[in-house]
């Protein structure tokens, strides 16, 4: 890999480096699809689903058009609709709650933990009370494994079981991460992920998948992704979607999955180097012992009011940053009328004012990362 000159802008996520590494294998895989022309439902789709099931440890992997489709399809397959409520954290990408509203149900927002950014268990309990106080029929919990790190799945599953709810894990950012020694994919009734290009396992467009051990759910999901088909596509037994993963994307993902573990290890080395160099100067992320992260983002916290100046100081040195998320969902125009847990979500609001993400990808070489680290330390001093 060429090492960039000191003045060159740093990539926030370097898709070009990965593209160069995989060029012959991916080009040949795409060429095979262009030759057989089965652009929908070609043999690569089933092959990728089989690889995905093996990798995640789930009995079924159902590929689909996006991470949003993956979440929505599970809610549809489980019959979530008007009058129902689904609890999710407010500090997440909008799709987590959007699918609940799209299904006609009500998202109920819960707070997150300050150190992991994931669903806070006490707030989840408050959200259950809030949903029922609002006269809603509580159906499910959607925990999010934010920025690559698994949520507290055992605690969430225990509450769900006691309350008669199902769990849909939003692993859009964290597919490949391990929870207590097991890869994500079997901790919930269903695990949804995204293959958006910037995700740790990304394709060259939109894509997603659902993992489940439940045979009945898998069958309903396969039907929903093709217009609710029954015995064939002109037999419509339920309302569905057009939500298939293209054959070309499946062919690309087969090749990318082969190097995914290596890339996760490389991301982990980058994260460790950041933690070693910055941990004494700023709040760096912490991974819960026994778990791993795919480091979809490397997110630090800058005290309120200083974040913009910090980002500007890095920008003039050619170092990009990003803010995930400047507003929590319960503060967004489209979502602010929905119920929240207890008396509010103070941690979500605080994080939205403080978080900032640094360049993170498996191809970040030590020299370039050194530039980022130096610029961060200078900006913190300034
Ligand atoms: C937490 C989370 N959920 C869901 C999604 C939706 O995935 P997609 O963009 O593939 O629809 C994303 C994607 O950014 C996400 O980060």
Coordinates of C-alpha atoms and ligand atoms in Angstrom, one line a residue:
X1 CA 0.0 0.0 0.0
X2 CA 1.3 3.5 -0.8
X3 CA 1.8 5.6 2.2
X4 CA 0.2 9.0 1.8
X5 CA 2.3 12.2 1.9
X6 CA 1.8 14.2 5.1
X7 CA -0.2 16.8 3.3
X8 CA -2.6 14.4 1.5
X9 CA -6.2 14.2 2.9
X10 CA -6.8 11.1 5.0
X11 CA -9.7 8.8 4.1
X12 CA -12.4 8.4 6.7
X13 CA -13.2 4.9 5.3
X14 CA -10.8 3.7 2.5
X15 CA -12.9 1.6 0.1
X16 CA -10.3 2.2 -2.6
X17 CA -7.6 0.3 -0.7
X18 CA -9.9 -2.7 -0.3
X19 CA -11.0 -2.5 -3.9
X20 CA -7.4 -2.7 -5.0
X21 CA -6.7 -5.7 -2.8
X22 CA -9.7 -7.6 -4.0
X23 CA -9.7 -6.4 -7.6
X24 CA -9.0 -9.7 -9.5
X25 CA -11.3 -11.9 -7.4
X26 CA -14.2 -9.4 -7.3
X27 CA -13.8 -8.6 -11.0
X28 CA -13.9 -12.3 -11.9
X29 CA -16.9 -12.9 -9.7
X30 CA -18.9 -10.0 -11.3
X31 CA -17.8 -11.2 -14.8
X32 CA -19.3 -14.6 -14.0
X33 CA -22.7 -13.1 -13.3
X34 CA -22.4 -10.9 -16.4
X35 CA -21.9 -14.1 -18.3
X36 CA -24.7 -16.2 -16.9
X37 CA -27.1 -13.2 -16.7
X38 CA -29.2 -14.5 -13.8
X39 CA -29.2 -11.0 -12.2
X40 CA -32.0 -11.9 -9.8
X41 CA -31.9 -15.1 -7.8
X42 CA -28.7 -16.4 -9.5
X43 CA -26.7 -19.2 -7.9
X44 CA -24.4 -16.7 -6.0
X45 CA -27.4 -15.6 -3.8
X46 CA -27.9 -19.1 -2.4
X47 CA -24.2 -19.6 -2.1
X48 CA -23.7 -16.4 -0.2
X49 CA -26.6 -17.2 2.1
X50 CA -25.0 -20.6 2.9
X51 CA -21.7 -18.8 3.7
X52 CA -23.5 -16.3 5.9
X53 CA -25.3 -19.0 7.8
X54 CA -22.1 -20.9 8.4
X55 CA -20.2 -17.7 9.4
X56 CA -22.9 -16.5 11.9
X57 CA -23.8 -19.9 13.3
X58 CA -27.5 -19.3 12.5
X59 CA -29.6 -22.0 10.9
X60 CA -31.0 -19.6 8.2
X61 CA -29.6 -16.5 6.5
X62 CA -32.0 -14.7 4.3
X63 CA -30.4 -12.0 2.1
X64 CA -32.4 -8.9 1.1
X65 CA -32.2 -5.5 -0.4
X66 CA -30.9 -3.4 2.5
X67 CA -30.5 -3.3 6.3
X68 CA -33.8 -1.4 6.5
X69 CA -35.6 -4.1 4.5
X70 CA -34.1 -6.7 6.8
X71 CA -35.6 -5.0 9.9
X72 CA -38.9 -4.2 8.3
X73 CA -39.3 -7.7 6.9
X74 CA -39.0 -9.2 10.4
X75 CA -41.6 -6.8 11.8
X76 CA -43.9 -7.7 8.9
X77 CA -43.3 -11.5 9.4
X78 CA -44.1 -11.2 13.1
X79 CA -47.4 -9.3 12.4
X80 CA -46.3 -6.0 14.1
X81 CA -48.8 -3.3 13.2
X82 CA -51.1 -0.5 14.4
X83 CA -51.7 -0.4 18.2
X84 CA -48.4 -2.3 18.7
X85 CA -45.2 -0.8 20.3
X86 CA -41.6 -1.7 19.8
X87 CA -38.8 -0.4 22.1
X88 CA -35.5 0.8 20.7
X89 CA -32.6 3.0 21.7
X90 CA -32.9 6.7 20.6
X91 CA -29.1 7.0 20.0
X92 CA -29.0 5.1 16.7
X93 CA -29.5 5.6 12.9
X94 CA -33.1 6.5 12.0
X95 CA -33.8 3.1 10.2
X96 CA -34.0 1.3 13.6
X97 CA -37.2 3.3 14.5
X98 CA -38.3 4.1 11.0
X99 CA -39.2 0.5 10.3
X100 CA -41.5 0.4 13.4
X101 CA -43.4 3.4 12.1
X102 CA -43.5 2.0 8.6
X103 CA -45.1 -1.2 10.0
X104 CA -47.8 1.1 11.5
X105 CA -46.6 0.6 15.1
X106 CA -45.2 3.0 17.7
X107 CA -41.5 3.2 18.5
X108 CA -40.8 3.8 22.2
X109 CA -37.4 5.2 22.8
X110 CA -35.0 4.1 25.6
X111 CA -31.8 5.6 26.9
X112 CA -28.3 4.1 26.3
X113 CA -25.2 3.4 28.5
X114 CA -22.7 6.2 28.6
X115 CA -19.7 3.9 28.1
X116 CA -20.9 1.4 25.5
X117 CA -23.5 3.7 23.7
X118 CA -25.9 0.6 23.7
X119 CA -29.4 0.1 25.2
X120 CA -29.5 0.8 29.0
X121 CA -31.2 -2.0 30.8
X122 CA -32.9 0.2 33.5
X123 CA -34.2 2.5 30.8
X124 CA -35.5 -0.5 28.9
X125 CA -37.6 -1.4 32.0
X126 CA -38.9 2.2 32.1
X127 CA -39.8 2.0 28.4
X128 CA -41.8 -1.1 29.0
X129 CA -43.8 0.8 31.6
X130 CA -44.1 3.9 29.3
X131 CA -45.4 1.8 26.4
X132 CA -48.1 0.1 28.5
X133 CA -49.1 3.5 30.1
X134 CA -49.7 4.7 26.6
X135 CA -52.2 1.9 26.1
X136 CA -49.9 0.2 23.5
X137 CA -49.6 -3.5 22.9
X138 CA -45.9 -4.0 23.4
X139 CA -44.5 -6.6 21.0
X140 CA -40.7 -6.4 20.6
X141 CA -37.4 -4.9 21.5
X142 CA -34.9 -3.8 18.9
X143 CA -31.5 -3.5 20.6
X144 CA -28.7 -1.9 18.4
X145 CA -25.1 -3.1 18.4
X146 CA -23.9 0.4 17.9
X147 CA -20.6 1.3 16.2
X148 CA -19.7 -2.4 16.1
X149 CA -20.1 -3.5 19.7
X150 CA -22.8 -6.0 20.8
X151 CA -25.5 -4.9 23.2
X152 CA -26.2 -6.6 26.5
X153 CA -28.0 -9.5 24.8
X154 CA -28.4 -11.8 27.8
X155 CA -30.0 -9.1 30.0
X156 CA -32.3 -8.0 27.1
X157 CA -33.4 -11.6 26.3
X158 CA -34.2 -12.2 29.9
X159 CA -36.5 -9.2 30.1
X160 CA -38.0 -10.0 26.7
X161 CA -38.8 -13.5 27.9
X162 CA -40.3 -12.4 31.1
X163 CA -42.5 -9.8 29.3
X164 CA -43.5 -12.0 26.4
X165 CA -41.7 -10.0 23.8
X166 CA -39.5 -11.0 20.8
X167 CA -36.1 -9.5 20.2
X168 CA -34.9 -8.3 16.8
X169 CA -31.2 -7.4 16.9
X170 CA -30.1 -4.5 14.7
X171 CA -26.6 -5.6 13.9
X172 CA -26.3 -3.3 10.8
X173 CA -23.0 -1.9 12.2
X174 CA -21.7 -5.0 14.0
X175 CA -22.1 -8.1 11.9
X176 CA -19.0 -10.2 12.6
X177 CA -18.6 -9.0 16.3
X178 CA -18.7 -11.6 19.1
X179 CA -20.9 -11.6 22.1
X180 CA -19.5 -13.8 24.9
X181 CA -17.4 -15.8 22.4
X182 CA -20.2 -16.2 19.7
X183 CA -20.6 -14.2 16.6
X184 CA -23.8 -12.1 16.3
X185 CA -26.6 -14.0 14.5
X186 CA -28.2 -16.2 17.2
X187 CA -28.6 -13.9 20.2
X188 CA -32.2 -12.9 19.3
X189 CA -35.2 -14.3 17.4
X190 CA -33.7 -12.6 14.4
X191 CA -30.6 -10.6 13.6
X192 CA -30.6 -8.0 10.9
X193 CA -27.6 -6.6 9.1
X194 CA -26.7 -4.1 6.4
X195 CA -24.2 -4.4 3.5
X196 CA -24.2 -0.7 2.8
X197 CA -20.7 0.0 1.3
X198 CA -19.4 1.8 4.4
X199 CA -20.4 -1.0 6.7
X200 CA -17.6 -3.4 8.0
X201 CA -19.0 -6.0 5.5
X202 CA -20.2 -3.8 2.6
X203 CA -21.2 -4.5 -1.0
X204 CA -21.1 -2.2 -4.0
X205 CA -24.6 -0.8 -3.5
X206 CA -27.4 -1.6 -1.1
X207 CA -27.8 -5.0 0.5
X208 CA -28.8 -6.7 3.8
X209 CA -29.6 -10.0 5.5
X210 CA -31.5 -11.6 8.3
X211 CA -30.2 -14.5 10.4
X212 CA -32.6 -16.7 12.4
X213 CA -32.9 -20.2 13.8
X214 CA -36.7 -20.1 13.5
X215 CA -37.9 -22.2 10.5
X216 CA -41.3 -20.6 10.3
X217 CA -39.9 -17.1 10.4
X218 CA -37.4 -17.9 7.7
X219 CA -40.1 -19.2 5.5
X220 CA -42.3 -16.1 6.0
X221 CA -39.2 -13.8 5.3
X222 CA -38.4 -15.6 2.0
X223 CA -42.0 -15.1 1.0
X224 CA -42.1 -11.4 2.1
X225 CA -39.0 -10.5 0.1
X226 CA -40.8 -11.5 -3.1
X227 CA -44.2 -9.8 -2.8
X228 CA -45.5 -12.3 -0.3
X229 CA -45.2 -15.2 -2.7
X230 CA -46.7 -18.7 -1.9
X231 CA -46.0 -21.7 -4.1
X232 CA -44.7 -19.4 -6.9
X233 CA -44.5 -15.7 -7.6
X234 CA -48.0 -15.5 -9.0
X235 CA -49.4 -17.0 -5.8
X236 CA -49.6 -14.1 -3.3
X237 CA -50.4 -15.3 0.2
X238 CA -49.4 -12.2 2.1
X239 CA -48.4 -8.6 1.6
X240 CA -44.7 -8.4 0.8
X241 CA -42.0 -6.3 -0.8
X242 CA -39.4 -6.3 -3.6
X243 CA -36.5 -6.8 -1.3
X244 CA -34.1 -9.2 -2.9
X245 CA -30.3 -9.0 -2.9
X246 CA -29.0 -8.7 -6.5
X247 CA -26.9 -11.6 -7.7
X248 CA -24.0 -9.2 -8.5
X249 CA -23.9 -8.0 -4.9
X250 CA -24.0 -11.6 -3.6
X251 CA -21.1 -12.5 -5.9
X252 CA -19.1 -9.5 -4.5
X253 CA -20.0 -10.4 -0.9
X254 CA -18.8 -14.0 -1.3
X255 CA -15.3 -12.6 -2.0
X256 CA -15.4 -10.0 0.7
X257 CA -16.6 -12.5 3.4
X258 CA -13.4 -14.5 2.7
X259 CA -11.2 -11.7 4.0
X260 CA -13.6 -10.3 6.6
X261 CA -12.0 -11.9 9.7
X262 CA -8.6 -10.5 8.6
X263 CA -10.2 -7.1 8.2
X264 CA -11.9 -7.2 11.6
X265 CA -8.5 -8.1 13.2
X266 CA -6.9 -5.1 11.3
X267 CA -9.7 -2.8 12.6
X268 CA -9.0 -4.1 16.1
X269 CA -5.3 -3.2 15.8
X270 CA -6.2 0.3 14.6
X271 CA -8.6 0.7 17.6
X272 CA -6.0 -0.6 20.0
X273 CA -3.4 1.9 18.6
X274 CA -6.0 4.8 19.1
X275 CA -6.7 3.7 22.6
X276 CA -3.0 3.4 23.6
X277 CA -2.2 6.8 22.1
X278 CA -5.3 8.8 23.1
X279 CA -6.7 7.0 26.2
X280 CA -4.9 9.4 28.6
X281 CA -6.2 12.5 26.9
X282 CA -9.8 11.9 25.8
X283 CA -12.7 9.5 26.4
X284 CA -12.1 6.5 24.1
X285 CA -14.5 3.7 23.5
X286 CA -14.5 0.6 25.8
X287 CA -15.4 -2.9 24.6
X288 CA -17.1 -5.0 27.3
X289 CA -14.8 -7.9 28.4
X290 CA -15.6 -11.1 26.6
X291 CA -17.0 -9.3 23.6
X292 CA -15.4 -8.0 20.4
X293 CA -16.2 -5.0 18.2
X294 CA -16.1 -4.7 14.4
X295 CA -15.3 -1.0 14.9
X296 CA -17.8 0.3 12.4
X297 CA -16.9 3.7 14.0
X298 CA -14.2 4.8 16.3
X299 CA -16.0 7.3 18.4
X300 CA -14.5 9.5 21.1
X301 CA -16.1 12.2 23.2
X302 CA -15.2 15.9 23.4
X303 CA -16.7 18.0 26.1
X304 CA -19.8 20.0 25.2
X305 CA -19.2 23.1 23.2
X306 CA -15.6 22.2 22.1
X307 CA -16.5 19.7 19.4
X308 CA -16.8 22.1 16.4
X309 CA -13.4 23.7 17.1
X310 CA -11.9 20.2 17.5
X311 CA -13.3 19.0 14.1
X312 CA -12.1 22.3 12.4
X313 CA -8.6 21.8 13.8
X314 CA -8.4 18.3 12.3
X315 CA -10.0 19.4 9.0
X316 CA -7.2 22.0 8.3
X317 CA -4.7 19.1 8.6
X318 CA -6.6 17.0 6.1
X319 CA -8.2 14.7 8.7
X320 CA -11.9 14.1 8.3
X321 CA -14.3 13.4 11.2
X322 CA -18.0 12.6 11.4
X323 CA -20.7 13.0 13.9
X324 CA -22.9 9.9 14.5
X325 CA -25.4 11.2 15.6
X326 CA -25.8 14.9 16.1
X327 CA -29.4 14.4 17.3
X328 CA -31.0 11.4 19.0
X329 CA -34.1 10.1 17.3
X330 CA -36.5 11.4 20.0
X331 CA -35.1 14.9 19.2
X332 CA -35.8 14.5 15.4
X333 CA -38.8 16.2 13.8
X334 CA -40.1 12.9 12.4
X335 CA -39.9 11.1 15.8
X336 CA -40.3 13.6 18.6
X337 CA -44.0 12.8 19.1
X338 CA -43.3 9.2 20.1
X339 CA -43.1 8.0 23.7
X340 CA -39.8 7.9 25.6
X341 CA -38.8 5.9 28.7
X342 CA -39.3 7.5 32.1
X343 CA -38.7 11.2 32.3
X344 CA -36.4 11.5 29.3
X345 CA -33.2 10.3 27.7
X346 CA -30.4 12.3 29.2
X347 CA -27.5 10.1 28.1
X348 CA -28.6 10.0 24.5
X349 CA -28.9 13.9 24.5
X350 CA -25.4 14.2 26.1
X351 CA -23.8 11.8 23.7
X352 CA -25.3 13.7 20.7
X353 CA -23.5 16.8 21.9
X354 CA -20.2 15.1 22.6
X355 CA -19.5 12.3 20.1
X356 CA -17.1 12.5 17.2
X357 CA -15.7 9.7 15.1
X358 CA -12.2 9.4 13.7
X359 CA -11.0 7.7 10.5
X360 CA -11.3 3.9 10.9
X361 CA -10.8 1.2 8.4
X362 CA -8.7 -2.0 8.0
X363 CA -6.2 -0.3 5.7
X364 CA -5.2 2.6 8.0
X365 CA -1.4 2.3 8.1
X366 CA 0.6 3.3 11.1
X367 CA 2.1 6.5 9.5
X368 CA -1.3 7.8 8.6
X369 CA -2.8 6.9 11.9
X370 CA 0.1 8.6 13.6
X371 CA -0.9 11.8 11.7
X372 CA -4.5 11.5 13.0
X373 CA -3.2 10.8 16.6
X374 CA -0.9 13.8 16.5
X375 CA -3.6 16.1 15.2
X376 CA -6.1 14.9 17.9
X377 CA -3.6 15.5 20.7
X378 CA -2.7 18.9 19.3
X379 CA -6.4 19.9 19.0
X380 CA -7.1 18.7 22.5
X381 CA -4.2 20.8 23.8
X382 CA -5.5 23.8 21.8
Ligands
LIG1 C1 -28.0 0.9 13.1 C2 -28.5 0.8 11.7 N1 -29.7 0.2 11.4 C3 -30.1 0.1 10.2 C4 -29.4 0.6 9.1 C5 -30.0 0.5 7.8 O1 -29.3 -0.1 6.8 P1 -29.4 0.2 5.3 O2 -28.7 1.5 5.0 O3 -28.7 -0.9 4.6 O4 -30.8 0.2 4.9 C6 -28.2 1.2 9.3 C7 -27.4 1.8 8.2 O5 -26.8 2.8 8.2 C8 -27.7 1.4 10.7 O6 -26.6 1.9 10.9

